mmCIF file of C-alpha atoms and ligand atoms in Angstrom:
data_model
loop_
_atom_site.group_PDB
_atom_site.id
_atom_site.type_symbol
_atom_site.label_atom_id
_atom_site.label_comp_id
_atom_site.label_asym_id
_atom_site.label_seq_id
_atom_site.Cartn_x
_atom_site.Cartn_y
_atom_site.Cartn_z
ATOM 1 C CA UNK H 1 -94.254 18.576 50.810
ATOM 2 C CA UNK H 2 -90.850 17.842 52.253
ATOM 3 C CA UNK H 3 -88.246 16.768 48.922
ATOM 4 C CA UNK H 4 -86.223 14.864 50.887
ATOM 5 C CA UNK H 5 -85.802 13.600 54.899
ATOM 6 C CA UNK H 6 -82.085 14.581 56.544
ATOM 7 C CA UNK H 7 -81.534 13.875 60.124
ATOM 8 C CA UNK H 8 -78.660 15.126 62.458
ATOM 9 C CA UNK H 9 -77.248 13.696 65.496
ATOM 10 C CA UNK H 10 -73.928 15.017 67.468
ATOM 11 C CA UNK H 11 -71.735 12.255 69.076
ATOM 12 C CA UNK H 12 -68.651 11.589 71.357
ATOM 13 C CA UNK H 13 -67.795 14.513 73.977
ATOM 14 C CA UNK H 14 -70.026 17.328 73.825
ATOM 15 C CA UNK H 15 -68.555 20.923 72.765
ATOM 16 C CA UNK H 16 -69.773 24.104 73.408
ATOM 17 C CA UNK H 17 -70.767 25.682 69.746
ATOM 18 C CA UNK H 18 -72.807 21.795 68.816
ATOM 19 C CA UNK H 19 -76.379 23.785 69.400
ATOM 20 C CA UNK H 20 -75.446 26.679 67.144
ATOM 21 C CA UNK H 21 -74.384 23.861 64.296
ATOM 22 C CA UNK H 22 -77.961 21.888 65.079
ATOM 23 C CA UNK H 23 -79.417 25.062 64.732
ATOM 24 C CA UNK H 24 -78.081 25.520 61.285
ATOM 25 C CA UNK H 25 -78.661 22.109 59.914
ATOM 26 C CA UNK H 26 -81.999 22.078 60.665
ATOM 27 C CA UNK H 27 -82.717 25.929 59.846
ATOM 28 C CA UNK H 28 -80.744 25.591 56.558
ATOM 29 C CA UNK H 29 -82.837 21.776 55.695
ATOM 30 C CA UNK H 30 -86.442 23.701 56.513
ATOM 31 C CA UNK H 31 -85.130 26.350 54.161
ATOM 32 C CA UNK H 32 -84.007 24.506 51.383
ATOM 33 C CA UNK H 33 -87.211 22.435 51.751
ATOM 34 C CA UNK H 34 -86.431 19.055 53.773
ATOM 35 C CA UNK H 35 -87.803 17.550 56.495
ATOM 36 C CA UNK H 36 -85.135 17.610 59.462
ATOM 37 C CA UNK H 37 -85.223 14.935 62.145
ATOM 38 C CA UNK H 38 -82.758 15.187 65.237
ATOM 39 C CA UNK H 39 -81.580 12.042 66.572
ATOM 40 C CA UNK H 40 -81.069 11.857 70.412
ATOM 41 C CA UNK H 41 -77.497 10.441 72.157
ATOM 42 C CA UNK H 42 -75.485 10.199 69.056
ATOM 43 C CA UNK H 43 -75.874 6.673 67.183
ATOM 44 C CA UNK H 44 -77.945 5.122 69.773
ATOM 45 C CA UNK H 45 -81.095 7.240 68.917
ATOM 46 C CA UNK H 46 -80.719 5.281 65.158
ATOM 47 C CA UNK H 47 -80.597 1.820 67.209
ATOM 48 C CA UNK H 48 -83.483 2.827 69.576
ATOM 49 C CA UNK H 49 -86.058 4.820 67.657
ATOM 50 C CA UNK H 50 -85.275 8.326 69.792
ATOM 51 C CA UNK H 51 -85.958 10.582 67.193
ATOM 52 C CA UNK H 52 -87.677 13.962 66.779
ATOM 53 C CA UNK H 53 -88.883 15.726 64.362
ATOM 54 C CA UNK H 54 -87.266 19.337 64.284
ATOM 55 C CA UNK H 55 -89.440 22.428 62.972
ATOM 56 C CA UNK H 56 -88.026 26.059 62.703
ATOM 57 C CA UNK H 57 -88.638 26.578 66.403
ATOM 58 C CA UNK H 58 -87.444 23.620 68.094
ATOM 59 C CA UNK H 59 -84.100 25.431 67.453
ATOM 60 C CA UNK H 60 -84.959 28.955 68.835
ATOM 61 C CA UNK H 61 -83.085 30.107 72.121
ATOM 62 C CA UNK H 62 -80.038 27.761 71.601
ATOM 63 C CA UNK H 63 -77.172 29.111 69.730
ATOM 64 C CA UNK H 64 -76.055 30.432 72.977
ATOM 65 C CA UNK H 65 -75.843 27.238 75.022
ATOM 66 C CA UNK H 66 -73.217 25.391 75.778
ATOM 67 C CA UNK H 67 -73.789 21.293 75.936
ATOM 68 C CA UNK H 68 -76.106 20.124 73.122
ATOM 69 C CA UNK H 69 -80.259 20.077 72.938
ATOM 70 C CA UNK H 70 -79.602 16.388 71.034
ATOM 71 C CA UNK H 71 -78.009 14.493 73.937
ATOM 72 C CA UNK H 72 -74.691 12.658 73.131
ATOM 73 C CA UNK H 73 -73.078 9.204 73.636
ATOM 74 C CA UNK H 74 -70.410 7.593 72.412
ATOM 75 C CA UNK H 75 -72.315 4.448 71.145
ATOM 76 C CA UNK H 76 -70.873 1.059 71.986
ATOM 77 C CA UNK H 77 -73.704 -0.851 70.194
ATOM 78 C CA UNK H 78 -72.934 0.935 67.001
ATOM 79 C CA UNK H 79 -69.594 0.036 67.172
ATOM 80 C CA UNK H 80 -70.155 -3.469 65.369
ATOM 81 C CA UNK H 81 -71.340 -4.288 61.864
ATOM 82 C CA UNK H 82 -74.891 -5.453 63.084
ATOM 83 C CA UNK H 83 -75.102 -2.343 64.933
ATOM 84 C CA UNK H 84 -74.367 -0.064 61.303
ATOM 85 C CA UNK H 85 -76.518 -1.924 59.867
ATOM 86 C CA UNK H 86 -79.210 -1.958 61.780
ATOM 87 C CA UNK H 87 -78.884 1.855 62.035
ATOM 88 C CA UNK H 88 -78.950 2.329 57.934
ATOM 89 C CA UNK H 89 -82.506 0.073 58.342
ATOM 90 C CA UNK H 90 -84.068 2.667 60.427
ATOM 91 C CA UNK H 91 -82.711 5.632 58.653
ATOM 92 C CA UNK H 92 -84.142 3.956 55.021
ATOM 93 C CA UNK H 93 -87.512 2.891 57.209
ATOM 94 C CA UNK H 94 -87.968 6.510 58.327
ATOM 95 C CA UNK H 95 -87.021 7.821 54.572
ATOM 96 C CA UNK H 96 -84.119 9.360 56.064
ATOM 97 C CA UNK H 97 -81.579 10.016 52.866
ATOM 98 C CA UNK H 98 -78.991 12.000 54.603
ATOM 99 C CA UNK H 99 -77.638 12.064 57.837
ATOM 100 C CA UNK H 100 -75.143 15.287 59.460
ATOM 101 C CA UNK H 101 -72.996 13.712 62.092
ATOM 102 C CA UNK H 102 -71.708 16.640 64.520
ATOM 103 C CA UNK H 103 -68.286 14.894 66.216
ATOM 104 C CA UNK H 104 -64.824 13.699 66.087
ATOM 105 C CA UNK H 105 -62.833 11.555 64.521
ATOM 106 C CA UNK H 106 -64.260 8.259 65.903
ATOM 107 C CA UNK H 107 -67.973 9.455 65.072
ATOM 108 C CA UNK H 108 -66.838 10.371 61.534
ATOM 109 C CA UNK H 109 -65.505 6.849 61.230
ATOM 110 C CA UNK H 110 -69.034 5.828 62.534
ATOM 111 C CA UNK H 111 -70.247 8.218 59.640
ATOM 112 C CA UNK H 112 -68.161 5.852 56.970
ATOM 113 C CA UNK H 113 -69.261 3.053 58.024
ATOM 114 C CA UNK H 114 -73.088 4.181 57.442
ATOM 115 C CA UNK H 115 -71.972 5.821 54.154
ATOM 116 C CA UNK H 116 -70.586 2.110 53.038
ATOM 117 C CA UNK H 117 -74.433 1.420 53.680
ATOM 118 C CA UNK H 118 -76.155 3.911 51.093
ATOM 119 C CA UNK H 119 -76.826 6.535 53.537
ATOM 120 C CA UNK H 120 -75.695 9.872 52.648
ATOM 121 C CA UNK H 121 -73.194 11.276 56.001
ATOM 122 C CA UNK H 122 -71.823 14.237 56.335
ATOM 123 C CA UNK H 123 -69.536 14.969 58.936
ATOM 124 C CA UNK H 124 -68.930 18.620 61.025
ATOM 125 C CA UNK H 125 -65.956 18.361 63.532
ATOM 126 C CA UNK H 126 -67.488 19.186 66.957
ATOM 127 C CA UNK H 127 -64.895 18.682 69.943
ATOM 128 C CA UNK H 128 -63.085 20.940 72.211
ATOM 129 C CA UNK H 129 -60.096 19.238 71.176
ATOM 130 C CA UNK H 130 -59.072 20.678 67.646
ATOM 131 C CA UNK H 131 -57.692 17.108 66.871
ATOM 132 C CA UNK H 132 -58.827 16.242 63.325
ATOM 133 C CA UNK H 133 -56.255 16.374 61.180
ATOM 134 C CA UNK H 134 -58.054 17.833 57.690
ATOM 135 C CA UNK H 135 -59.582 20.931 59.435
ATOM 136 C CA UNK H 136 -57.522 23.830 61.337
ATOM 137 C CA UNK H 137 -60.599 24.172 63.508
ATOM 138 C CA UNK H 138 -62.951 22.199 65.423
ATOM 139 C CA UNK H 139 -66.347 23.308 67.179
ATOM 140 C CA UNK H 140 -65.687 23.980 70.780
ATOM 141 C CA UNK H 141 -62.003 24.795 70.522
ATOM 142 C CA UNK H 142 -62.093 28.339 71.170
ATOM 143 C CA UNK H 143 -64.939 28.385 73.510
ATOM 144 C CA UNK H 144 -62.229 25.481 75.777
ATOM 145 C CA UNK H 145 -59.207 27.767 75.125
ATOM 146 C CA UNK H 146 -61.166 30.750 76.825
ATOM 147 C CA UNK H 147 -62.575 29.018 79.468
ATOM 148 C CA UNK H 148 -58.949 27.916 80.396
ATOM 149 C CA UNK H 149 -57.324 30.850 80.180
ATOM 150 C CA UNK H 150 -60.153 32.617 82.427
ATOM 151 C CA UNK H 151 -59.057 29.527 84.597
ATOM 152 C CA UNK H 152 -55.754 30.023 84.459
ATOM 153 C CA UNK H 153 -55.484 33.695 84.816
ATOM 154 C CA UNK H 154 -57.609 33.141 88.401
ATOM 155 C CA UNK H 155 -54.777 30.465 89.265
ATOM 156 C CA UNK H 156 -52.204 33.154 88.848
ATOM 157 C CA UNK H 157 -53.407 35.215 90.899
ATOM 158 C CA UNK H 158 -53.306 33.159 93.759
ATOM 159 C CA UNK H 159 -49.633 31.752 92.600
ATOM 160 C CA UNK H 160 -48.263 35.540 92.165
ATOM 161 C CA UNK H 161 -49.539 36.000 95.831
ATOM 162 C CA UNK H 162 -47.738 32.930 97.020
ATOM 163 C CA UNK H 163 -44.809 33.030 94.925
ATOM 164 C CA UNK H 164 -45.463 29.654 93.816
ATOM 165 C CA UNK H 165 -45.530 27.315 90.876
ATOM 166 C CA UNK H 166 -49.362 26.315 89.623
ATOM 167 C CA UNK H 167 -48.871 23.236 87.262
ATOM 168 C CA UNK H 168 -52.392 23.062 85.110
ATOM 169 C CA UNK H 169 -53.707 20.627 82.925
ATOM 170 C CA UNK H 170 -55.662 21.570 80.122
ATOM 171 C CA UNK H 171 -57.540 18.928 78.114
ATOM 172 C CA UNK H 172 -57.074 17.619 74.602
ATOM 173 C CA UNK H 173 -56.509 13.897 74.411
ATOM 174 C CA UNK H 174 -53.783 13.598 72.798
ATOM 175 C CA UNK H 175 -53.745 16.664 71.373
ATOM 176 C CA UNK H 176 -51.555 19.654 72.779
ATOM 177 C CA UNK H 177 -53.535 22.664 70.931
ATOM 178 C CA UNK H 178 -55.655 23.698 74.057
ATOM 179 C CA UNK H 179 -52.375 23.282 75.859
ATOM 180 C CA UNK H 180 -50.090 25.554 73.400
ATOM 181 C CA UNK H 181 -52.741 28.189 72.526
ATOM 182 C CA UNK H 182 -53.741 28.832 76.253
ATOM 183 C CA UNK H 183 -49.803 28.674 77.165
ATOM 184 C CA UNK H 184 -49.323 31.459 75.172
ATOM 185 C CA UNK H 185 -51.971 33.334 76.611
ATOM 186 C CA UNK H 186 -51.367 33.060 80.102
ATOM 187 C CA UNK H 187 -47.769 33.557 79.446
ATOM 188 C CA UNK H 188 -46.893 30.046 80.698
ATOM 189 C CA UNK H 189 -43.223 29.649 81.590
ATOM 190 C CA UNK H 190 -43.187 26.187 80.217
ATOM 191 C CA UNK H 191 -46.255 24.114 77.703
ATOM 192 C CA UNK H 192 -45.888 20.884 78.016
ATOM 193 C CA UNK H 193 -47.461 18.814 75.302
ATOM 194 C CA UNK H 194 -47.756 14.907 73.459
ATOM 195 C CA UNK H 195 -45.938 16.097 70.233
ATOM 196 C CA UNK H 196 -42.870 17.557 71.340
ATOM 197 C CA UNK H 197 -40.514 15.227 73.339
ATOM 198 C CA UNK H 198 -39.168 17.197 76.529
ATOM 199 C CA UNK H 199 -36.539 16.916 79.066
ATOM 200 C CA UNK H 200 -38.358 17.555 82.439
ATOM 201 C CA UNK H 201 -35.155 18.660 83.993
ATOM 202 C CA UNK H 202 -33.628 20.721 81.473
ATOM 203 C CA UNK H 203 -36.781 22.463 80.139
ATOM 204 C CA UNK H 204 -39.159 22.898 83.112
ATOM 205 C CA UNK H 205 -36.949 23.143 86.492
ATOM 206 C CA UNK H 206 -33.541 24.635 84.857
ATOM 207 C CA UNK H 207 -35.771 27.402 83.301
ATOM 208 C CA UNK H 208 -37.476 27.676 85.938
ATOM 209 C CA UNK H 209 -34.015 28.484 88.202
ATOM 210 C CA UNK H 210 -32.555 30.493 85.036
ATOM 211 C CA UNK H 211 -35.519 32.978 85.006
ATOM 212 C CA UNK H 212 -35.843 32.812 89.006
ATOM 213 C CA UNK H 213 -32.241 34.503 88.945
ATOM 214 C CA UNK H 214 -33.811 37.557 86.279
ATOM 215 C CA UNK H 215 -36.565 38.441 89.197
ATOM 216 C CA UNK H 216 -39.270 35.718 88.064
ATOM 217 C CA UNK H 217 -40.803 34.996 91.630
ATOM 218 C CA UNK H 218 -44.374 32.948 90.366
ATOM 219 C CA UNK H 219 -44.322 30.602 87.438
ATOM 220 C CA UNK H 220 -47.500 29.028 85.042
ATOM 221 C CA UNK H 221 -46.613 25.426 83.249
ATOM 222 C CA UNK H 222 -49.447 24.275 81.379
ATOM 223 C CA UNK H 223 -49.210 20.399 80.884
ATOM 224 C CA UNK H 224 -51.378 18.912 78.175
ATOM 225 C CA UNK H 225 -53.798 15.803 79.201
ATOM 226 C CA UNK H 226 -52.007 13.833 76.550
ATOM 227 C CA UNK H 227 -48.527 14.389 78.626
ATOM 228 C CA UNK H 228 -50.357 13.496 82.246
ATOM 229 C CA UNK H 229 -48.129 12.937 85.055
ATOM 230 C CA UNK H 230 -49.127 16.572 86.654
ATOM 231 C CA UNK H 231 -49.176 14.908 90.202
ATOM 232 C CA UNK H 232 -45.392 14.261 89.839
ATOM 233 C CA UNK H 233 -44.387 16.930 88.167
ATOM 234 C CA UNK H 234 -45.862 19.112 90.811
ATOM 235 C CA UNK H 235 -43.620 17.196 93.712
ATOM 236 C CA UNK H 236 -40.642 17.528 91.527
ATOM 237 C CA UNK H 237 -40.929 21.295 91.078
ATOM 238 C CA UNK H 238 -41.079 21.812 94.806
ATOM 239 C CA UNK H 239 -38.345 19.265 95.269
ATOM 240 C CA UNK H 240 -35.947 20.230 92.719
ATOM 241 C CA UNK H 241 -36.280 24.142 93.120
ATOM 242 C CA UNK H 242 -37.948 24.566 96.796
ATOM 243 C CA UNK H 243 -40.414 26.695 94.782
ATOM 244 C CA UNK H 244 -43.854 25.517 96.712
ATOM 245 C CA UNK H 245 -45.737 24.245 94.016
ATOM 246 C CA UNK H 246 -49.861 23.475 93.345
ATOM 247 C CA UNK H 247 -50.967 21.175 90.879
ATOM 248 C CA UNK H 248 -54.594 22.089 89.021
ATOM 249 C CA UNK H 249 -56.356 19.638 86.597
ATOM 250 C CA UNK H 250 -59.109 21.742 85.122
ATOM 251 C CA UNK H 251 -61.176 18.737 83.736
ATOM 252 C CA UNK H 252 -64.791 19.243 81.952
ATOM 253 C CA UNK H 253 -65.562 22.827 82.916
ATOM 254 C CA UNK H 254 -63.505 23.394 79.636
ATOM 255 C CA UNK H 255 -66.585 21.539 77.986
ATOM 256 C CA UNK H 256 -69.170 24.088 79.385
ATOM 257 C CA UNK H 257 -70.403 27.208 79.027
ATOM 258 C CA UNK H 258 -71.824 29.903 76.469
ATOM 259 C CA UNK H 259 -70.079 29.484 73.052
ATOM 260 C CA UNK H 260 -68.299 31.927 71.468
ATOM 261 C CA UNK H 261 -68.320 34.213 68.752
ATOM 262 C CA UNK H 262 -66.047 32.273 66.840
ATOM 263 C CA UNK H 263 -67.571 29.320 67.679
ATOM 264 C CA UNK H 264 -71.207 30.192 67.333
ATOM 265 C CA UNK H 265 -70.190 31.323 63.610
ATOM 266 C CA UNK H 266 -68.448 28.420 62.638
ATOM 267 C CA UNK H 267 -70.825 26.119 63.779
ATOM 268 C CA UNK H 268 -73.776 28.218 61.802
ATOM 269 C CA UNK H 269 -71.574 28.125 59.081
ATOM 270 C CA UNK H 270 -70.549 24.529 58.470
ATOM 271 C CA UNK H 271 -74.063 23.318 59.554
ATOM 272 C CA UNK H 272 -75.249 25.264 56.692
ATOM 273 C CA UNK H 273 -72.429 23.827 54.229
ATOM 274 C CA UNK H 274 -73.446 20.360 55.743
ATOM 275 C CA UNK H 275 -77.179 21.050 54.609
ATOM 276 C CA UNK H 276 -75.675 22.045 50.988
ATOM 277 C CA UNK H 277 -73.836 19.314 50.455
ATOM 278 C CA UNK H 278 -77.099 16.751 51.257
ATOM 279 C CA UNK H 279 -79.308 19.455 49.349
ATOM 280 C CA UNK H 280 -77.070 18.610 46.742
ATOM 281 C CA UNK H 281 -76.749 14.549 46.830
ATOM 282 C CA UNK H 282 -73.371 14.436 48.174
ATOM 283 C CA UNK H 283 -72.295 12.358 50.967
ATOM 284 C CA UNK H 284 -69.533 10.747 52.311
ATOM 285 C CA UNK H 285 -67.715 14.015 52.998
ATOM 286 C CA UNK H 286 -66.319 15.958 55.870
ATOM 287 C CA UNK H 287 -66.639 20.185 56.634
ATOM 288 C CA UNK H 288 -63.507 21.509 57.441
ATOM 289 C CA UNK H 289 -61.987 24.615 57.872
ATOM 290 C CA UNK H 290 -58.867 25.453 55.791
ATOM 291 C CA UNK H 291 -56.628 28.636 54.871
ATOM 292 C CA UNK H 292 -59.555 29.882 57.056
ATOM 293 C CA UNK H 293 -62.362 29.307 54.221
ATOM 294 C CA UNK H 294 -64.898 26.121 55.218
ATOM 295 C CA UNK H 295 -64.970 23.739 53.016
ATOM 296 C CA UNK H 296 -65.748 20.066 52.361
ATOM 297 C CA UNK H 297 -63.679 17.196 51.679
ATOM 298 C CA UNK H 298 -63.552 13.373 51.241
ATOM 299 C CA UNK H 299 -64.990 11.553 54.123
ATOM 300 C CA UNK H 300 -61.488 8.743 53.223
ATOM 301 C CA UNK H 301 -59.065 11.368 52.515
ATOM 302 C CA UNK H 302 -59.939 13.473 55.917
ATOM 303 C CA UNK H 303 -59.529 10.373 58.040
ATOM 304 C CA UNK H 304 -56.189 9.357 56.294
ATOM 305 C CA UNK H 305 -54.591 12.366 57.091
ATOM 306 C CA UNK H 306 -52.546 13.321 60.168
ATOM 307 C CA UNK H 307 -52.734 16.104 62.862
ATOM 308 C CA UNK H 308 -49.391 18.273 63.419
ATOM 309 C CA UNK H 309 -49.000 20.909 66.217
ATOM 310 C CA UNK H 310 -47.679 24.171 65.147
ATOM 311 C CA UNK H 311 -44.417 23.917 65.612
ATOM 312 C CA UNK H 312 -43.373 28.063 64.523
ATOM 313 C CA UNK H 313 -46.054 29.047 67.184
ATOM 314 C CA UNK H 314 -44.415 26.040 69.897
ATOM 315 C CA UNK H 315 -40.925 28.031 69.327
ATOM 316 C CA UNK H 316 -42.640 31.564 69.601
ATOM 317 C CA UNK H 317 -43.542 30.098 72.983
ATOM 318 C CA UNK H 318 -40.182 28.473 73.815
ATOM 319 C CA UNK H 319 -38.982 31.856 72.377
ATOM 320 C CA UNK H 320 -40.687 34.576 74.632
ATOM 321 C CA UNK H 321 -41.448 32.974 77.514
ATOM 322 C CA UNK H 322 -38.058 33.595 79.820
HETATM 323 O O1 F6P L 1 -62.596 14.740 73.249
HETATM 324 C C1 F6P L 1 -62.820 15.823 74.061
HETATM 325 C C2 F6P L 1 -62.678 15.366 75.923
HETATM 326 O O2 F6P L 1 -63.354 16.500 76.855
HETATM 327 C C3 F6P L 1 -61.070 15.360 75.909
HETATM 328 O O3 F6P L 1 -60.358 16.346 75.725
HETATM 329 C C4 F6P L 1 -61.218 14.248 76.840
HETATM 330 O O4 F6P L 1 -60.257 13.238 76.894
HETATM 331 C C5 F6P L 1 -62.356 13.398 76.844
HETATM 332 O O5 F6P L 1 -62.693 14.029 76.014
HETATM 333 C C6 F6P L 1 -62.745 13.153 78.140
HETATM 334 O O6 F6P L 1 -64.155 12.177 78.108
HETATM 335 P P1 F6P L 1 -64.617 11.837 79.224
HETATM 336 O O7 F6P L 1 -66.373 13.058 79.445
HETATM 337 O O8 F6P L 1 -65.719 10.738 78.626
HETATM 338 O O9 F6P L 1 -64.699 12.229 80.188
#
């Protein structure tokens, strides 16, 4: 007989590695004598009784798969106090005392509300954006960056053949982390991120013309989604430099695919830690990576922190992209 019942859900945009996290929660839960319930389609599953009992084998063969076995959603109905009460009531009826929420900031706000209703909730950061302030790392970030890097490498082949400038928009919502690291990895001439103000004429056009004088013939410019304007920037480069320019928005390709080793290991470690918290009766926590270590911290503290971009790394990019 299981000592307690916990549940797990994925919420918000999916991210490669979410399956590895679900697997870790289920396996660690069962190993710690808990019953584990899978909630489908994010918080919607708690409102519409869309749940399944998980066992050891229900999470076999998923560690290497992108997407999420439990499906995901951004729930409208849950975002009301009635929705939260209904979800809490549902948990109580099923005997669910603890819930693991794998998702982003928005999902954690939902988790905090449910905690206030007496359900112990632990959040695991799962988003390709790496935009959660309390943690150095979010599940899916590594895979998304590697996908973006591979795509830009392909774009570079054609930019090089035609002596063109290729502008590539990468995802990240309001956060420039995917753009910054991808930009460094592909040797971009300029990286535009929402956190750092820029002057397009000076920081992109003049820089291109200057590097052209040293023999550079093709260019990669990375534009974070949070900056936007890729069509305008593409036209402007062509008009101001005479260099043929093409813009590509990478889009959802960055959210799919088999998770990298880093994402699988992080997800497994974080999933395991989340279950340890619930096993010890600790709720209202967010699992995070700080100084390279997996830790847990208070949800309010986590949500009050402000995300910043790594300015040192940004300056490295500036100095070597000449
Ligand atoms: O949060 C992940 C993310 O892919 C962001 O990078 C992007 O802004 C957003 O989700 C796209 O959302 P949707 O899948 O609803 O188009």
